[in-house]
Amino acid sequence: MNRLYHVPLSPFCRYVRLVMAEKKLEVELLEERYWERRSEFLRRNPAGKVPVLAMNGFTLADSVAICEYLEETHPEPPLMPKKIPERAEARRLVMWFADKFHLEVTANLLYERVNKKITGRGHPDSANVKAGAKHIKYHLDYMGWLLDHRRWLSGDRMTLADFIAAAHLSSLDYIRDVDWNRQPSVKDWYAKIKSRPAFRSILADQVSGFPQPPHYADLDF
Amino acid sequence: MNRLYHVPLSPFCRYVRLVMAEKKLEVELLEERYWERRSEFLRRNPAGKVPVLAMNGFTLADSVAICEYLEETHPEPPLMPKKIPERAEARRLVMWFADKFHLEVTANLLYERVNKKITGRGHPDSANVKAGAKHIKYHLDYMGWLLDHRRWLSGDRMTLADFIAAAHLSSLDYIRDVDWNRQPSVKDWYAKIKSRPAFRSILADQVSGFPQPPHYADLDF
């Protein structure tokens, strides 16, 4: 059985969960309090971070590396384009969310509001929350611009870029930090991806101390 | 002609330069003051960052996406393993440097000492420099551990992981922030990769206001 060491609201863990579900790969989810730095966990991933995937006798770390691995070992349904320049565009956007969106938005909102509390590191820093709330507007606008020109974020087909973007937005949606009225094309795109069976596990997540808001699992949000 | 928008000490630009040189791809280097946010540059990369590569009629952004593109379009010499699990290990380490090493070390040392001055954002924050100086020790030790067990960082063959690691260390070496005596296996590894013809352009870099230290370009450092 495949095993994923994760935390429920981590967008990077959700990225792996979504891609595995889309590819119909079963996985046992094991919650890992990575901030406690268990020595057995650190042996699996010296970076000390989730997600870590135990699969086919290998231990895989880093969500970007894991999802490329899943795509190479389980190419159906394809979540990367066939043409090389289109693959570069999908990867550019994967890295956009793994790097820029993560640092400008997710770290400022989710990590301040949720991770600090869960890991016992005090209260949210309001300057960071304010910066995150400002940045998410620009990111939603950029996604809106892309989706006004393309069916999916990186082109005509759904790719890994859509799943990493949806993973980040789903975690932020859980704490009510996404203004779905800002960009109609982003809302339409999220409604499409949220309706996929692959999303079910994520919509069922419940995090102690952070009750799920009513719209979160509603497909007509 | 391929054109790379870059800044000389950016480890991510150096990563692309090294990989292109290793694959014998010529490229014209254009220095881009990305912090001035030229509108033409922002059109090429809305992330507002270097490197950006104009190649084969496409504009490519993000060093991780660019190097995967170079590997797919110019597979010789191969810088990714053939076997899928080994590819996952190479990508895990690429992301280690793109993410963890970058945030814990490069941002605290290079960006504090050099980028702040060049972009007119004041003096280095000594707490950050101290944190970077502490973190680089752990990273060198981890690299040392890997290189005590493997010929190259991700296994028996040189991969993209070696080039992104060498790119980061070369930028830090330019500002004398690498203690080469800490881990003999890391020094041996760096001596091997530094001697490659692909490294020549990077060893010739001169940055105004930051004179090149004598050991930097010396192959017997």
Tab-separated table of C-alpha atoms in Angstrom:
chain	number	residue	atom	x	y	z
A	1	MET	CA	0.000	0.000	0.000
A	2	ASN	CA	1.232	3.498	-0.824
A	3	ARG	CA	1.635	5.710	2.227
A	4	LEU	CA	1.677	9.492	2.296
A	5	TYR	CA	3.037	11.355	5.301
A	6	HIS	CA	1.071	14.574	5.272
A	7	VAL	CA	-0.815	17.295	7.111
A	8	PRO	CA	-4.368	17.974	5.917
A	9	LEU	CA	-4.101	21.663	5.013
A	10	SER	CA	-0.624	21.578	3.466
A	11	PRO	CA	-1.065	22.657	-0.168
A	12	PHE	CA	1.931	20.572	-1.196
A	13	CYS	CA	0.444	17.440	0.383
A	14	ARG	CA	-2.888	18.242	-1.254
A	15	TYR	CA	-1.121	18.590	-4.598
A	16	VAL	CA	0.160	15.003	-4.277
A	17	ARG	CA	-3.204	13.729	-2.979
A	18	LEU	CA	-5.041	15.294	-5.925
A	19	VAL	CA	-2.640	13.934	-8.519
A	20	MET	CA	-2.737	10.434	-6.992
A	21	ALA	CA	-6.535	10.490	-6.874
A	22	GLU	CA	-6.749	11.724	-10.457
A	23	LYS	CA	-4.557	8.795	-11.470
A	24	LYS	CA	-6.679	6.435	-9.344
A	25	LEU	CA	-3.778	5.496	-7.079
A	26	GLU	CA	-4.829	4.449	-3.608
A	27	VAL	CA	-2.879	5.844	-0.720
A	28	GLU	CA	-2.975	5.570	3.037
A	29	LEU	CA	-2.717	8.993	4.662
A	30	LEU	CA	-0.565	9.263	7.787
A	31	GLU	CA	-0.616	12.566	9.613
A	32	GLU	CA	2.930	13.645	10.401
A	33	ARG	CA	3.649	16.351	12.971
A	34	TYR	CA	6.775	17.239	11.004
A	35	TRP	CA	7.595	20.184	13.306
A	36	GLU	CA	8.287	17.651	16.099
A	37	ARG	CA	11.147	16.317	13.951
A	38	ARG	CA	10.751	12.599	14.707
A	39	SER	CA	14.041	10.932	13.932
A	40	GLU	CA	12.380	8.216	11.847
A	41	PHE	CA	10.681	10.892	9.760
A	42	LEU	CA	13.913	12.859	9.344
A	43	ARG	CA	15.555	9.708	8.020
A	44	ARG	CA	12.841	9.497	5.381
A	45	ASN	CA	13.198	13.159	4.478
A	46	PRO	CA	16.189	15.095	5.834
A	47	ALA	CA	14.401	18.285	4.719
A	48	GLY	CA	11.988	17.593	7.590
A	49	LYS	CA	8.958	18.486	5.493
A	50	VAL	CA	5.780	16.882	4.245
A	51	PRO	CA	4.763	15.412	1.843
A	52	VAL	CA	6.760	12.202	1.871
A	53	LEU	CA	5.467	9.305	-0.212
A	54	ALA	CA	6.398	5.669	0.383
A	55	MET	CA	5.612	3.873	-2.884
A	56	ASN	CA	6.990	0.882	-4.794
A	57	GLY	CA	9.653	0.365	-2.142
A	58	PHE	CA	10.964	3.920	-2.531
A	59	THR	CA	10.713	6.937	-0.283
A	60	LEU	CA	9.999	10.053	-2.280
A	61	ALA	CA	10.150	13.625	-1.048
A	62	ASP	CA	9.242	17.047	-2.403
A	63	SER	CA	5.860	17.476	-4.064
A	64	VAL	CA	7.280	18.678	-7.387
A	65	ALA	CA	9.588	15.648	-7.633
A	66	ILE	CA	6.807	13.310	-6.444
A	67	CYS	CA	4.284	14.500	-9.043
A	68	GLU	CA	6.839	14.189	-11.857
A	69	TYR	CA	7.469	10.648	-10.588
A	70	LEU	CA	3.735	9.864	-10.569
A	71	GLU	CA	3.432	11.208	-14.113
A	72	GLU	CA	6.359	9.067	-15.296
A	73	THR	CA	5.238	5.874	-13.555
A	74	HIS	CA	1.488	6.318	-14.192
A	75	PRO	CA	1.134	8.305	-17.403
A	76	GLU	CA	-2.649	7.780	-17.644
A	77	PRO	CA	-4.512	10.059	-17.496
A	78	PRO	CA	-1.750	12.395	-18.687
A	79	LEU	CA	-1.271	15.499	-16.556
A	80	MET	CA	1.601	16.865	-18.600
A	81	PRO	CA	1.317	17.952	-22.248
A	82	LYS	CA	3.049	15.890	-24.930
A	83	LYS	CA	4.747	18.829	-26.684
A	84	ILE	CA	7.972	20.015	-25.087
A	85	PRO	CA	7.260	23.788	-25.107
A	86	GLU	CA	3.861	23.131	-23.534
A	87	ARG	CA	5.549	21.020	-20.870
A	88	ALA	CA	7.822	23.981	-20.109
A	89	GLU	CA	4.765	26.214	-19.720
A	90	ALA	CA	3.093	23.716	-17.359
A	91	ARG	CA	6.298	23.506	-15.311
A	92	ARG	CA	6.690	27.295	-15.254
A	93	LEU	CA	3.249	27.496	-13.638
A	94	VAL	CA	3.902	24.594	-11.254
A	95	MET	CA	6.950	26.533	-10.057
A	96	TRP	CA	4.900	29.755	-9.946
A	97	PHE	CA	2.707	28.164	-7.276
A	98	ALA	CA	5.483	26.172	-5.572
A	99	ASP	CA	7.619	29.280	-5.223
A	100	LYS	CA	6.025	32.699	-5.838
A	101	PHE	CA	2.421	32.045	-4.804
A	102	HIS	CA	3.641	29.969	-1.861
A	103	LEU	CA	5.925	32.684	-0.487
A	104	GLU	CA	3.705	35.678	-1.274
A	105	VAL	CA	0.310	34.238	-0.399
A	106	THR	CA	0.230	30.828	1.313
A	107	ALA	CA	3.015	31.567	3.802
A	108	ASN	CA	1.471	34.928	4.707
A	109	LEU	CA	-2.087	33.685	5.141
A	110	LEU	CA	-2.253	29.954	5.859
A	111	TYR	CA	1.007	29.631	7.764
A	112	GLU	CA	0.267	32.730	9.849
A	113	ARG	CA	-3.317	31.822	10.665
A	114	VAL	CA	-3.112	28.024	10.932
A	115	ASN	CA	0.429	26.627	11.089
A	116	LYS	CA	1.550	29.023	13.832
A	117	LYS	CA	-1.342	27.936	16.043
A	118	ILE	CA	-0.975	24.212	15.345
A	119	THR	CA	2.791	24.244	15.894
A	120	GLY	CA	2.593	26.477	18.977
A	121	ARG	CA	4.464	29.443	17.501
A	122	GLY	CA	2.123	32.171	18.697
A	123	HIS	CA	-0.255	34.547	16.960
A	124	PRO	CA	-0.490	35.631	13.335
A	125	ASP	CA	1.703	38.589	12.392
A	126	SER	CA	-0.826	41.114	11.070
A	127	ALA	CA	1.666	42.731	8.674
A	128	ASN	CA	2.207	39.361	7.010
A	129	VAL	CA	-1.516	38.624	6.832
A	130	LYS	CA	-2.080	42.026	5.269
A	131	ALA	CA	0.673	41.395	2.706
A	132	GLY	CA	-0.843	37.991	1.861
A	133	ALA	CA	-4.315	39.495	1.457
A	134	LYS	CA	-2.886	42.078	-0.929
A	135	HIS	CA	-0.818	39.588	-2.939
A	136	ILE	CA	-3.608	37.069	-3.450
A	137	LYS	CA	-5.496	39.717	-5.433
A	138	TYR	CA	-2.666	40.023	-7.956
A	139	HIS	CA	-2.363	36.264	-8.208
A	140	LEU	CA	-6.101	35.805	-8.777
A	141	ASP	CA	-5.943	38.522	-11.431
A	142	TYR	CA	-3.055	36.778	-13.179
A	143	MET	CA	-4.916	33.459	-13.057
A	144	GLY	CA	-7.984	35.276	-14.410
A	145	TRP	CA	-5.944	36.672	-17.272
A	146	LEU	CA	-4.568	33.211	-18.110
A	147	LEU	CA	-8.029	31.637	-17.916
A	148	ASP	CA	-9.537	34.308	-20.142
A	149	HIS	CA	-7.107	33.092	-22.822
A	150	ARG	CA	-6.956	29.348	-22.108
A	151	ARG	CA	-9.291	26.563	-21.012
A	152	TRP	CA	-6.912	25.466	-18.254
A	153	LEU	CA	-4.082	27.335	-16.581
A	154	SER	CA	-1.288	26.152	-18.826
A	155	GLY	CA	-3.215	25.541	-22.060
A	156	ASP	CA	-6.046	23.518	-23.583
A	157	ARG	CA	-5.588	20.520	-21.301
A	158	MET	CA	-5.660	20.082	-17.563
A	159	THR	CA	-2.115	19.632	-16.204
A	160	LEU	CA	-0.139	19.427	-12.991
A	161	ALA	CA	-0.259	23.248	-12.941
A	162	ASP	CA	-4.029	23.164	-12.360
A	163	PHE	CA	-3.636	20.724	-9.500
A	164	ILE	CA	-0.945	22.626	-7.644
A	165	ALA	CA	-2.917	25.859	-8.078
A	166	ALA	CA	-6.143	24.224	-6.902
A	167	ALA	CA	-4.304	22.675	-3.953
A	168	HIS	CA	-3.102	26.081	-2.753
A	169	LEU	CA	-6.485	27.736	-3.301
A	170	SER	CA	-8.329	24.892	-1.557
A	171	SER	CA	-6.228	25.321	1.595
A	172	LEU	CA	-6.815	29.074	1.539
A	173	ASP	CA	-10.519	28.528	0.872
A	174	TYR	CA	-10.716	26.419	4.028
A	175	ILE	CA	-9.781	29.538	6.021
A	176	ARG	CA	-12.037	31.802	3.896
A	177	ASP	CA	-9.157	33.683	2.298
A	178	VAL	CA	-10.252	33.420	-1.348
A	179	ASP	CA	-12.561	36.054	-2.840
A	180	TRP	CA	-14.321	33.969	-5.464
A	181	ASN	CA	-16.126	37.036	-6.835
A	182	ARG	CA	-12.928	38.730	-7.942
A	183	GLN	CA	-12.361	36.829	-11.198
A	184	PRO	CA	-15.307	34.924	-12.724
A	185	SER	CA	-13.001	32.806	-14.889
A	186	VAL	CA	-11.083	31.656	-11.795
A	187	LYS	CA	-14.312	30.729	-10.047
A	188	ASP	CA	-15.483	28.761	-13.114
A	189	TRP	CA	-12.125	26.973	-13.315
A	190	TYR	CA	-12.179	26.114	-9.612
A	191	ALA	CA	-15.777	24.873	-9.857
A	192	LYS	CA	-14.702	22.521	-12.655
A	193	ILE	CA	-11.721	21.096	-10.827
A	194	LYS	CA	-13.507	20.997	-7.454
A	195	SER	CA	-16.242	18.799	-8.989
A	196	ARG	CA	-13.789	16.087	-9.964
A	197	PRO	CA	-13.881	12.867	-7.926
A	198	ALA	CA	-10.184	13.457	-7.169
A	199	PHE	CA	-11.211	16.400	-4.987
A	200	ARG	CA	-13.490	14.438	-2.643
A	201	SER	CA	-10.887	13.503	-0.055
A	202	ILE	CA	-9.763	17.113	0.264
A	203	LEU	CA	-13.309	18.411	0.619
A	204	ALA	CA	-13.851	15.945	3.481
A	205	ASP	CA	-10.860	17.213	5.505
A	206	GLN	CA	-11.636	18.469	8.999
A	207	VAL	CA	-8.961	20.250	10.981
A	208	SER	CA	-9.263	20.418	14.753
A	209	GLY	CA	-9.645	24.032	15.912
A	210	PHE	CA	-10.516	25.212	12.412
A	211	PRO	CA	-14.110	24.275	11.543
A	212	GLN	CA	-14.794	23.795	7.866
A	213	PRO	CA	-16.786	26.756	6.502
A	214	PRO	CA	-20.151	25.823	4.868
A	215	HIS	CA	-19.183	26.902	1.342
A	216	TYR	CA	-15.906	24.960	1.384
A	217	ALA	CA	-17.262	21.564	0.296
A	218	ASP	CA	-20.210	23.005	-1.632
A	219	LEU	CA	-19.845	22.501	-5.375
A	220	ASP	CA	-22.143	25.521	-5.926
A	221	PHE	CA	-20.092	27.883	-3.786
B	1	MET	CA	20.643	33.124	-31.182
B	2	ASN	CA	19.493	32.055	-27.726
B	3	ARG	CA	19.245	34.935	-25.289
B	4	LEU	CA	19.330	34.700	-21.503
B	5	TYR	CA	18.117	37.596	-19.360
B	6	HIS	CA	20.164	37.252	-16.207
B	7	VAL	CA	22.189	38.819	-13.430
B	8	PRO	CA	25.724	37.477	-12.947
B	9	LEU	CA	25.523	36.295	-9.331
B	10	SER	CA	22.005	34.857	-9.432
B	11	PRO	CA	22.365	31.135	-8.661
B	12	PHE	CA	19.276	30.365	-10.719
B	13	CYS	CA	20.733	32.147	-13.767
B	14	ARG	CA	24.025	30.357	-13.197
B	15	TYR	CA	22.181	27.042	-13.072
B	16	VAL	CA	20.801	27.691	-16.576
B	17	ARG	CA	24.170	28.983	-17.841
B	18	LEU	CA	25.966	25.869	-16.571
B	19	VAL	CA	23.442	23.472	-18.064
B	20	MET	CA	23.490	25.257	-21.423
B	21	ALA	CA	27.300	25.273	-21.476
B	22	GLU	CA	27.431	21.588	-20.532
B	23	LYS	CA	25.122	20.870	-23.473
B	24	LYS	CA	27.239	23.121	-25.723
B	25	LEU	CA	24.375	25.528	-26.389
B	26	GLU	CA	25.503	29.047	-27.195
B	27	VAL	CA	23.682	31.866	-25.517
B	28	GLU	CA	23.887	35.625	-25.494
B	29	LEU	CA	23.776	36.983	-21.947
B	30	LEU	CA	21.728	40.128	-21.355
B	31	GLU	CA	21.913	41.687	-17.933
B	32	GLU	CA	18.428	42.483	-16.687
B	33	ARG	CA	17.864	44.849	-13.767
B	34	TYR	CA	14.716	42.910	-12.929
B	35	TRP	CA	14.034	44.990	-9.807
B	36	GLU	CA	13.348	47.981	-12.082
B	37	ARG	CA	10.400	46.033	-13.491
B	38	ARG	CA	10.705	47.061	-17.160
B	39	SER	CA	7.338	46.510	-18.786
B	40	GLU	CA	8.873	44.607	-21.690
B	41	PHE	CA	10.588	42.269	-19.250
B	42	LEU	CA	7.406	41.783	-17.212
B	43	ARG	CA	5.641	40.767	-20.401
B	44	ARG	CA	8.258	38.070	-20.906
B	45	ASN	CA	7.985	36.899	-17.310
B	46	PRO	CA	5.091	38.195	-15.198
B	47	ALA	CA	6.926	36.773	-12.160
B	48	GLY	CA	9.406	39.615	-12.687
B	49	LYS	CA	12.400	37.372	-12.072
B	50	VAL	CA	15.489	36.180	-13.862
B	51	PRO	CA	16.404	33.876	-15.546
B	52	VAL	CA	14.306	34.206	-18.678
B	53	LEU	CA	15.459	32.337	-21.771
B	54	ALA	CA	14.431	33.230	-25.326
B	55	MET	CA	15.070	30.095	-27.386
B	56	ASN	CA	13.571	28.458	-30.482
B	57	GLY	CA	10.958	31.224	-30.700
B	58	PHE	CA	9.736	30.578	-27.151
B	59	THR	CA	10.147	32.578	-23.983
B	60	LEU	CA	10.888	30.324	-21.047
B	61	ALA	CA	10.884	31.284	-17.386
B	62	ASP	CA	11.850	29.630	-14.112
B	63	SER	CA	15.189	27.863	-13.912
B	64	VAL	CA	13.702	24.489	-12.943
B	65	ALA	CA	11.307	24.550	-15.909
B	66	ILE	CA	14.050	25.839	-18.223
B	67	CYS	CA	16.530	23.085	-17.315
B	68	GLU	CA	13.890	20.374	-17.770
B	69	TYR	CA	13.194	21.941	-21.190
B	70	LEU	CA	16.901	21.915	-22.080
B	71	GLU	CA	17.139	18.276	-21.022
B	72	GLU	CA	14.109	17.340	-23.163
B	73	THR	CA	15.198	19.305	-26.236
B	74	HIS	CA	18.945	18.520	-25.967
B	75	PRO	CA	19.250	15.157	-24.236
B	76	GLU	CA	23.016	14.859	-24.904
B	77	PRO	CA	24.944	14.774	-22.680
B	78	PRO	CA	22.214	13.468	-20.348
B	79	LEU	CA	21.885	15.366	-17.082
B	80	MET	CA	18.992	13.299	-15.796
B	81	PRO	CA	19.197	9.568	-15.003
B	82	LYS	CA	17.333	7.107	-17.206
B	83	LYS	CA	15.661	5.173	-14.366
B	84	ILE	CA	12.521	6.768	-12.968
B	85	PRO	CA	13.341	6.423	-9.227
B	86	GLU	CA	16.767	7.960	-9.858
B	87	ARG	CA	15.088	10.815	-11.710
B	88	ALA	CA	12.930	11.404	-8.637
B	89	GLU	CA	16.048	11.539	-6.472
B	90	ALA	CA	17.724	14.041	-8.824
B	91	ARG	CA	14.574	16.198	-8.773
B	92	ARG	CA	14.297	15.962	-4.989
B	93	LEU	CA	17.786	17.452	-4.753
B	94	VAL	CA	17.115	20.071	-7.436
B	95	MET	CA	14.167	21.206	-5.323
B	96	TRP	CA	16.300	21.008	-2.168
B	97	PHE	CA	18.528	23.730	-3.608
B	98	ALA	CA	15.755	25.658	-5.383
B	99	ASP	CA	13.720	25.816	-2.185
B	100	LYS	CA	15.387	24.889	1.121
B	101	PHE	CA	19.001	25.869	0.436
B	102	HIS	CA	17.813	29.001	-1.358
B	103	LEU	CA	15.650	30.224	1.527
B	104	GLU	CA	17.928	29.137	4.373
B	105	VAL	CA	21.297	30.034	2.903
B	106	THR	CA	21.347	32.002	-0.357
B	107	ALA	CA	18.657	34.501	0.664
B	108	ASN	CA	20.325	35.094	4.045
B	109	LEU	CA	23.858	35.524	2.719
B	110	LEU	CA	23.948	36.534	-0.945
B	111	TYR	CA	20.729	38.553	-1.005
B	112	GLU	CA	21.622	40.353	2.203
B	113	ARG	CA	25.212	41.130	1.256
B	114	VAL	CA	24.891	41.713	-2.499
B	115	ASN	CA	21.317	42.065	-3.758
B	116	LYS	CA	20.351	44.642	-1.134
B	117	LYS	CA	23.262	46.854	-2.130
B	118	ILE	CA	22.765	46.464	-5.882
B	119	THR	CA	19.031	47.108	-5.697
B	120	GLY	CA	19.371	49.999	-3.230
B	121	ARG	CA	17.565	48.370	-0.327
B	122	GLY	CA	20.022	49.266	2.398
B	123	HIS	CA	22.408	47.285	4.547
B	124	PRO	CA	22.566	43.576	5.354
B	125	ASP	CA	20.435	42.475	8.298
B	126	SER	CA	22.996	40.896	10.621
B	127	ALA	CA	20.484	38.444	12.124
B	128	ASN	CA	19.787	37.068	8.646
B	129	VAL	CA	23.486	36.845	7.786
B	130	LYS	CA	24.084	34.995	11.042
B	131	ALA	CA	21.248	32.581	10.286
B	132	GLY	CA	22.635	31.953	6.799
B	133	ALA	CA	26.136	31.341	8.154
B	134	LYS	CA	24.708	28.792	10.579
B	135	HIS	CA	22.511	27.051	8.010
B	136	ILE	CA	25.203	26.662	5.362
B	137	LYS	CA	27.116	24.422	7.795
B	138	TYR	CA	24.212	21.963	7.989
B	139	HIS	CA	23.806	22.009	4.247
B	140	LEU	CA	27.505	21.387	3.626
B	141	ASP	CA	27.336	18.523	6.125
B	142	TYR	CA	24.350	17.002	4.339
B	143	MET	CA	26.125	17.328	0.997
B	144	GLY	CA	29.182	15.765	2.599
B	145	TRP	CA	27.098	12.846	3.827
B	146	LEU	CA	25.624	12.332	0.360
B	147	LEU	CA	29.038	12.561	-1.311
B	148	ASP	CA	30.547	10.085	1.148
B	149	HIS	CA	28.002	7.580	-0.214
B	150	ARG	CA	27.769	8.587	-3.876
B	151	ARG	CA	30.064	9.816	-6.649
B	152	TRP	CA	27.745	12.725	-7.453
B	153	LEU	CA	25.009	14.320	-5.370
B	154	SER	CA	22.112	12.259	-6.628
B	155	GLY	CA	23.936	9.031	-7.533
B	156	ASP	CA	26.647	7.597	-9.775
B	157	ARG	CA	26.189	10.114	-12.573
B	158	MET	CA	26.351	13.883	-12.718
B	159	THR	CA	22.846	15.361	-12.953
B	160	LEU	CA	20.963	18.637	-12.850
B	161	ALA	CA	21.189	18.378	-9.040
B	162	ASP	CA	24.968	18.866	-9.185
B	163	PHE	CA	24.599	21.915	-11.391
B	164	ILE	CA	22.010	23.696	-9.275
B	165	ALA	CA	24.066	22.950	-6.140
B	166	ALA	CA	27.278	24.158	-7.784
B	167	ALA	CA	25.474	27.271	-9.034
B	168	HIS	CA	24.417	28.230	-5.504
B	169	LEU	CA	27.822	27.464	-4.005
B	170	SER	CA	29.645	29.373	-6.758
B	171	SER	CA	27.660	32.539	-6.012
B	172	LEU	CA	28.339	32.170	-2.295
B	173	ASP	CA	32.001	31.436	-3.008
B	174	TYR	CA	32.240	34.748	-4.870
B	175	ILE	CA	31.451	36.505	-1.584
B	176	ARG	CA	33.701	34.148	0.445
B	177	ASP	CA	30.834	32.488	2.284
B	178	VAL	CA	31.808	28.854	1.708
B	179	ASP	CA	34.135	27.107	4.146
B	180	TRP	CA	35.780	24.583	1.804
B	181	ASN	CA	37.610	22.944	4.690
B	182	ARG	CA	34.430	21.809	6.399
B	183	GLN	CA	33.728	18.728	4.281
B	184	PRO	CA	36.568	17.266	2.158
B	185	SER	CA	34.126	15.341	-0.052
B	186	VAL	CA	32.270	18.558	-0.902
B	187	LYS	CA	35.518	20.287	-1.792
B	188	ASP	CA	36.541	17.362	-4.028
B	189	TRP	CA	33.135	17.384	-5.697
B	190	TYR	CA	33.281	21.155	-6.279
B	191	ALA	CA	36.833	20.902	-7.647
B	192	LYS	CA	35.616	18.320	-10.181
B	193	ILE	CA	32.649	20.350	-11.370
B	194	LYS	CA	34.544	23.666	-11.259
B	195	SER	CA	37.149	22.229	-13.654
B	196	ARG	CA	34.595	21.540	-16.353
B	197	PRO	CA	34.665	23.822	-19.410
B	198	ALA	CA	31.009	24.633	-18.651
B	199	PHE	CA	32.189	26.544	-15.579
B	200	ARG	CA	34.470	28.967	-17.419
B	201	SER	CA	31.947	31.700	-18.064
B	202	ILE	CA	30.913	31.759	-14.414
B	203	LEU	CA	34.505	31.919	-13.194
B	204	ALA	CA	35.065	34.952	-15.444
B	205	ASP	CA	32.170	36.945	-13.921
B	206	GLN	CA	33.082	40.304	-12.425
B	207	VAL	CA	30.513	42.217	-10.418
B	208	SER	CA	30.926	45.948	-9.950
B	209	GLY	CA	31.446	46.818	-6.285
B	210	PHE	CA	32.239	43.205	-5.402
B	211	PRO	CA	35.784	42.318	-6.504
B	212	GLN	CA	36.355	38.661	-7.306
B	213	PRO	CA	38.393	37.015	-4.509
B	214	PRO	CA	41.659	35.368	-5.686
B	215	HIS	CA	40.629	31.789	-4.849
B	216	TYR	CA	37.302	32.090	-6.685
B	217	ALA	CA	38.520	31.244	-10.194
B	218	ASP	CA	41.464	29.137	-9.003
B	219	LEU	CA	40.985	25.445	-9.793
B	220	ASP	CA	43.333	24.593	-6.889
B	221	PHE	CA	41.394	26.604	-4.305
